[in-house]
Structure formats: structure tokens, C-alpha cells
GROMACS .gro file of C-alpha atoms in nm:
model
  245
    1UNK     CA    1  15.774  22.563  25.580
    2UNK     CA    2  16.117  22.703  25.661
    3UNK     CA    3  16.189  22.783  25.299
    4UNK     CA    4  16.045  23.118  25.191
    5UNK     CA    5  15.901  23.173  25.539
    6UNK     CA    6  15.797  23.527  25.625
    7UNK     CA    7  15.945  23.676  25.944
    8UNK     CA    8  15.791  23.973  26.122
    9UNK     CA    9  16.061  24.171  26.303
   10UNK     CA   10  15.947  24.435  26.552
   11UNK     CA   11  16.238  24.632  26.700
   12UNK     CA   12  16.249  25.006  26.770
   13UNK     CA   13  16.628  25.032  26.757
   14UNK     CA   14  16.668  25.121  26.390
   15UNK     CA   15  17.022  24.991  26.343
   16UNK     CA   16  16.944  24.653  26.500
   17UNK     CA   17  16.616  24.637  26.307
   18UNK     CA   18  16.799  24.689  25.977
   19UNK     CA   19  17.071  24.438  26.070
   20UNK     CA   20  16.814  24.168  26.145
   21UNK     CA   21  16.625  24.245  25.825
   22UNK     CA   22  16.941  24.222  25.614
   23UNK     CA   23  17.069  23.912  25.793
   24UNK     CA   24  16.752  23.707  25.758
   25UNK     CA   25  16.700  23.828  25.402
   26UNK     CA   26  17.050  23.700  25.322
   27UNK     CA   27  16.939  23.357  25.449
   28UNK     CA   28  16.649  23.353  25.204
   29UNK     CA   29  16.364  23.458  25.432
   30UNK     CA   30  16.107  23.719  25.344
   31UNK     CA   31  16.126  23.981  25.617
   32UNK     CA   32  15.886  24.260  25.711
   33UNK     CA   33  15.989  24.496  25.988
   34UNK     CA   34  15.830  24.754  26.215
   35UNK     CA   35  15.965  25.001  26.469
   36UNK     CA   36  15.675  24.991  26.714
   37UNK     CA   37  15.400  24.757  26.822
   38UNK     CA   38  15.113  24.930  26.645
   39UNK     CA   39  15.295  24.923  26.313
   40UNK     CA   40  15.388  24.558  26.374
   41UNK     CA   41  15.024  24.467  26.436
   42UNK     CA   42  14.926  24.623  26.104
   43UNK     CA   43  15.197  24.422  25.928
   44UNK     CA   44  15.077  24.107  26.099
   45UNK     CA   45  14.728  24.155  25.957
   46UNK     CA   46  14.854  24.251  25.611
   47UNK     CA   47  15.141  24.007  25.560
   48UNK     CA   48  15.038  23.699  25.759
   49UNK     CA   49  15.391  23.611  25.877
   50UNK     CA   50  15.499  23.259  25.964
   51UNK     CA   51  15.696  23.367  26.273
   52UNK     CA   52  15.744  23.687  26.474
   53UNK     CA   53  16.050  23.829  26.651
   54UNK     CA   54  15.933  24.096  26.894
   55UNK     CA   55  16.134  24.331  27.113
   56UNK     CA   56  15.985  24.375  27.459
   57UNK     CA   57  16.049  24.749  27.495
   58UNK     CA   58  15.882  24.934  27.207
   59UNK     CA   59  15.680  25.257  27.179
   60UNK     CA   60  15.302  25.274  27.131
   61UNK     CA   61  15.259  24.902  27.204
   62UNK     CA   62  15.525  24.696  27.381
   63UNK     CA   63  15.623  24.342  27.289
   64UNK     CA   64  15.424  24.185  27.571
   65UNK     CA   65  15.097  24.345  27.465
   66UNK     CA   66  15.178  24.270  27.102
   67UNK     CA   67  15.239  23.905  27.186
   68UNK     CA   68  14.905  23.893  27.363
   69UNK     CA   69  14.726  24.050  27.065
   70UNK     CA   70  14.886  23.816  26.813
   71UNK     CA   71  14.820  23.511  27.029
   72UNK     CA   72  14.449  23.595  27.036
   73UNK     CA   73  14.446  23.557  26.658
   74UNK     CA   74  14.718  23.312  26.566
   75UNK     CA   75  14.937  23.025  26.689
   76UNK     CA   76  15.245  23.126  26.487
   77UNK     CA   77  15.575  23.093  26.674
   78UNK     CA   78  15.678  23.406  26.864
   79UNK     CA   79  16.030  23.481  26.985
   80UNK     CA   80  16.073  23.777  27.217
   81UNK     CA   81  16.387  23.986  27.253
   82UNK     CA   82  16.463  24.125  27.596
   83UNK     CA   83  16.747  24.323  27.749
   84UNK     CA   84  16.631  24.237  28.099
   85UNK     CA   85  16.850  23.996  28.292
   86UNK     CA   86  16.615  23.875  28.564
   87UNK     CA   87  16.466  23.533  28.484
   88UNK     CA   88  16.122  23.641  28.598
   89UNK     CA   89  16.124  23.930  28.353
   90UNK     CA   90  16.224  23.693  28.073
   91UNK     CA   91  15.939  23.456  28.155
   92UNK     CA   92  15.670  23.724  28.139
   93UNK     CA   93  15.663  23.700  27.760
   94UNK     CA   94  15.634  23.322  27.773
   95UNK     CA   95  15.348  23.354  28.019
   96UNK     CA   96  15.175  23.580  27.767
   97UNK     CA   97  15.209  23.321  27.493
   98UNK     CA   98  15.554  23.353  27.336
   99UNK     CA   99  15.734  23.033  27.241
  100UNK     CA  100  16.093  23.136  27.312
  101UNK     CA  101  16.308  23.430  27.417
  102UNK     CA  102  16.654  23.563  27.337
  103UNK     CA  103  16.842  23.801  27.565
  104UNK     CA  104  17.025  24.104  27.426
  105UNK     CA  105  17.300  24.126  27.320
  106UNK     CA  106  17.264  23.814  27.111
  107UNK     CA  107  17.437  23.630  26.832
  108UNK     CA  108  17.257  23.647  26.499
  109UNK     CA  109  17.354  23.285  26.442
  110UNK     CA  110  17.185  23.185  26.767
  111UNK     CA  111  16.872  23.383  26.680
  112UNK     CA  112  16.864  23.223  26.335
  113UNK     CA  113  16.897  22.879  26.497
  114UNK     CA  114  16.600  22.959  26.722
  115UNK     CA  115  16.398  23.071  26.421
  116UNK     CA  116  16.483  22.754  26.228
  117UNK     CA  117  16.396  22.536  26.528
  118UNK     CA  118  16.053  22.698  26.566
  119UNK     CA  119  15.974  22.681  26.194
  120UNK     CA  120  16.098  22.323  26.175
  121UNK     CA  121  15.879  22.224  26.468
  122UNK     CA  122  15.569  22.376  26.309
  123UNK     CA  123  15.662  22.244  25.966
  124UNK     CA  124  15.713  21.890  26.089
  125UNK     CA  125  15.380  21.908  26.268
  126UNK     CA  126  15.215  22.001  25.937
  127UNK     CA  127  15.390  21.714  25.759
  128UNK     CA  128  15.277  21.468  26.024
  129UNK     CA  129  14.926  21.609  26.013
  130UNK     CA  130  14.914  21.565  25.636
  131UNK     CA  131  15.035  21.206  25.615
  132UNK     CA  132  14.711  21.060  25.751
  133UNK     CA  133  14.894  20.807  25.970
  134UNK     CA  134  14.836  20.959  26.312
  135UNK     CA  135  14.542  20.804  26.489
  136UNK     CA  136  14.345  21.017  26.739
  137UNK     CA  137  14.452  20.985  27.102
  138UNK     CA  138  14.200  20.968  27.385
  139UNK     CA  139  14.242  20.978  27.761
  140UNK     CA  140  13.969  21.029  28.021
  141UNK     CA  141  13.761  21.280  27.825
  142UNK     CA  142  14.066  21.426  27.652
  143UNK     CA  143  14.076  21.380  27.274
  144UNK     CA  144  14.369  21.482  27.055
  145UNK     CA  145  14.359  21.443  26.678
  146UNK     CA  146  14.715  21.477  26.541
  147UNK     CA  147  14.592  21.494  26.182
  148UNK     CA  148  14.368  21.797  26.227
  149UNK     CA  149  14.557  21.914  26.539
  150UNK     CA  150  14.226  21.945  26.718
  151UNK     CA  151  14.186  21.905  27.094
  152UNK     CA  152  13.858  21.838  27.274
  153UNK     CA  153  13.799  21.820  27.648
  154UNK     CA  154  13.477  21.643  27.746
  155UNK     CA  155  13.347  21.697  27.393
  156UNK     CA  156  13.426  22.071  27.382
  157UNK     CA  157  13.696  22.204  27.153
  158UNK     CA  158  13.985  22.399  27.307
  159UNK     CA  159  14.235  22.611  27.118
  160UNK     CA  160  14.604  22.550  27.180
  161UNK     CA  161  14.912  22.711  27.034
  162UNK     CA  162  15.130  22.488  26.817
  163UNK     CA  163  15.381  22.454  27.100
  164UNK     CA  164  15.113  22.366  27.354
  165UNK     CA  165  14.970  22.106  27.117
  166UNK     CA  166  15.310  21.943  27.071
  167UNK     CA  167  15.365  21.928  27.446
  168UNK     CA  168  15.025  21.774  27.510
  169UNK     CA  169  15.055  21.521  27.228
  170UNK     CA  170  15.401  21.418  27.346
  171UNK     CA  171  15.274  21.354  27.698
  172UNK     CA  172  14.957  21.184  27.577
  173UNK     CA  173  15.161  20.933  27.377
  174UNK     CA  174  15.300  20.805  27.710
  175UNK     CA  175  15.038  20.862  27.982
  176UNK     CA  176  15.173  20.798  28.329
  177UNK     CA  177  15.534  20.854  28.223
  178UNK     CA  178  15.722  21.113  28.425
  179UNK     CA  179  15.878  21.367  28.189
  180UNK     CA  180  16.171  21.574  28.311
  181UNK     CA  181  16.180  21.936  28.199
  182UNK     CA  182  16.456  21.846  27.954
  183UNK     CA  183  16.239  21.564  27.814
  184UNK     CA  184  15.961  21.813  27.747
  185UNK     CA  185  16.207  22.065  27.604
  186UNK     CA  186  16.317  21.801  27.354
  187UNK     CA  187  15.956  21.767  27.237
  188UNK     CA  188  15.945  22.132  27.132
  189UNK     CA  189  16.312  22.180  27.036
  190UNK     CA  190  16.515  21.950  26.814
  191UNK     CA  191  16.833  22.061  26.988
  192UNK     CA  192  16.729  22.183  27.335
  193UNK     CA  193  16.933  22.461  27.493
  194UNK     CA  194  17.051  22.392  27.844
  195UNK     CA  195  16.942  22.654  28.091
  196UNK     CA  196  16.598  22.684  27.932
  197UNK     CA  197  16.438  22.393  28.119
  198UNK     CA  198  16.254  22.631  28.353
  199UNK     CA  199  16.064  22.780  28.060
  200UNK     CA  200  15.874  22.450  28.053
  201UNK     CA  201  15.708  22.548  28.382
  202UNK     CA  202  15.555  22.852  28.212
  203UNK     CA  203  15.442  22.653  27.907
  204UNK     CA  204  15.282  22.390  28.132
  205UNK     CA  205  15.108  22.662  28.333
  206UNK     CA  206  14.968  22.813  28.014
  207UNK     CA  207  14.860  22.470  27.889
  208UNK     CA  208  14.680  22.403  28.216
  209UNK     CA  209  14.492  22.733  28.190
  210UNK     CA  210  14.340  22.618  27.861
  211UNK     CA  211  14.307  22.248  27.933
  212UNK     CA  212  14.208  22.217  28.296
  213UNK     CA  213  13.869  22.307  28.449
  214UNK     CA  214  14.064  22.440  28.749
  215UNK     CA  215  14.433  22.496  28.675
  216UNK     CA  216  14.507  22.524  29.050
  217UNK     CA  217  14.386  22.165  29.094
  218UNK     CA  218  14.488  22.001  28.764
  219UNK     CA  219  14.290  21.706  28.645
  220UNK     CA  220  14.535  21.588  28.378
  221UNK     CA  221  14.886  21.733  28.403
  222UNK     CA  222  15.032  21.642  28.740
  223UNK     CA  223  15.348  21.788  28.891
  224UNK     CA  224  15.612  21.542  29.007
  225UNK     CA  225  15.801  21.753  29.256
  226UNK     CA  226  16.175  21.774  29.195
  227UNK     CA  227  16.147  21.586  28.865
  228UNK     CA  228  15.896  21.723  28.614
  229UNK     CA  229  15.543  21.642  28.498
  230UNK     CA  230  15.323  21.353  28.394
  231UNK     CA  231  14.985  21.308  28.230
  232UNK     CA  232  14.776  21.115  28.478
  233UNK     CA  233  14.416  21.160  28.584
  234UNK     CA  234  14.384  21.310  28.930
  235UNK     CA  235  14.212  21.116  29.205
  236UNK     CA  236  14.088  21.438  29.358
  237UNK     CA  237  13.762  21.610  29.283
  238UNK     CA  238  13.843  21.929  29.087
  239UNK     CA  239  13.875  22.232  29.309
  240UNK     CA  240  13.823  22.047  29.637
  241UNK     CA  241  14.149  21.875  29.727
  242UNK     CA  242  13.930  21.581  29.837
  243UNK     CA  243  14.030  21.234  29.724
  244UNK     CA  244  13.749  21.048  29.545
  245UNK     CA  245  13.838  20.731  29.734
   0.00000   0.00000   0.00000
């Protein structure tokens, strides 16, 4: 999938926009670029990009709203660009549905590595899905079909992003195992970047919102304080805090 992939670049700073367009084009990608969120949304509908790089601060529609709009329609990887230095500000985009973020100023080589990692992750998922060797996984009403990348909870289909699916499948392959944040980061990144472990908390929160009947009292994904997370059925009745025993 990485070869001939189409990248949507949305950046209102014209010089940086042009530099990214030229750089990724020189690497063999097809690049379409916009200078504001509304224009970017039109390009998304028209071009059907494989990945999007979105600046947070843009006129007409900012990168956060644009991420939200794209995520309603597609599970393509989204990388946000932010000049903000506070970690909480960086995580807002992830909470909206982005897969990764890069802080300005950035190295083009680093950004390209992030793009390759996201495309490789999605591409490998498609290869695995097409080989017909992955048997469906089931766990207490949770059904995951790696071949079709379909997820059902108590018989009802739920829609996950590609990243969320990979996280869930990785945990479901070893139910009861405690995964550190770095373990989970390795599931979604071939070469995980240190310092990004805390982004897993946001991805898990977003996964719980889709997966759990009550994300405040998770049924499946349990927090192991000071360590990470595990997939283990809760002994508490959802939403009550009362132990079934």
C-alpha cells in the first residue's frame, strides 16, 4: 500500500505546504494539498487519500474538526501537526481520532518515517486479512474477524479505526496478559518512538468508547495501575461498581 499511496496535506502556511508536497512527491507519493480545512475536506471526497497530514491551526475549519469529519467517514491514518508544546494540547487530536502527531518544527525525515509506519501498518493488516489464515477470535461476547476486520459485541457490529482494530486484536490474542504502554505501542508501530507511550492512554480511551457499554466501568479492557492494560472480563456489573460475586 505504501507504494503510490496518496497523501492529503492540509497546511495553511504556504511555504511549508509546498515543501511537504515537493518532499513527498520526490519519494514517489501522490500528494494533494490544501490550505484550509474546507478545501481539504473537498479533496478528501474527490481524491480518496490513503493517509492525511493535517495542521491543527487552519482557517475555515481547523485540523481538529477536520479530523473529526474525516473519522466519521473513513479509518485512514491521520497524522496531525501541532505547534503547541503542552502534552494535553497534543493529545486533543488523538482524542478526536488521529493516529499520531508531530510537533513543529519537525524533520521531514521523521515525518516521512511516521507516514511509512502508518501505511505499513495498514498495508500489513490488508495482507494478513487477504491471506485467509487468520481465524476469528472470540471472548465473552466479543468477536473479532481478522480476515474481514469486523468486530461484533454481543452480536452487534461496531466500527473501529484501523489502529483501534490492531490494538484490540493484539490484546485479544493474549487475553489476561498485562500489556505495558510500550507493548501496545509496538502493536501499532514497527519502531515505537520513546516518549509516545502516553498516547496509548488516549487510544485506549477511544477504543473503550466504541467497545464498552459503559466506558467509565469497562467490561473488557481493564487498567493495571502503574503498568498498562489487559483484556479481561470484569467481575463487576456494568455501571454499578458492584461485584457479581
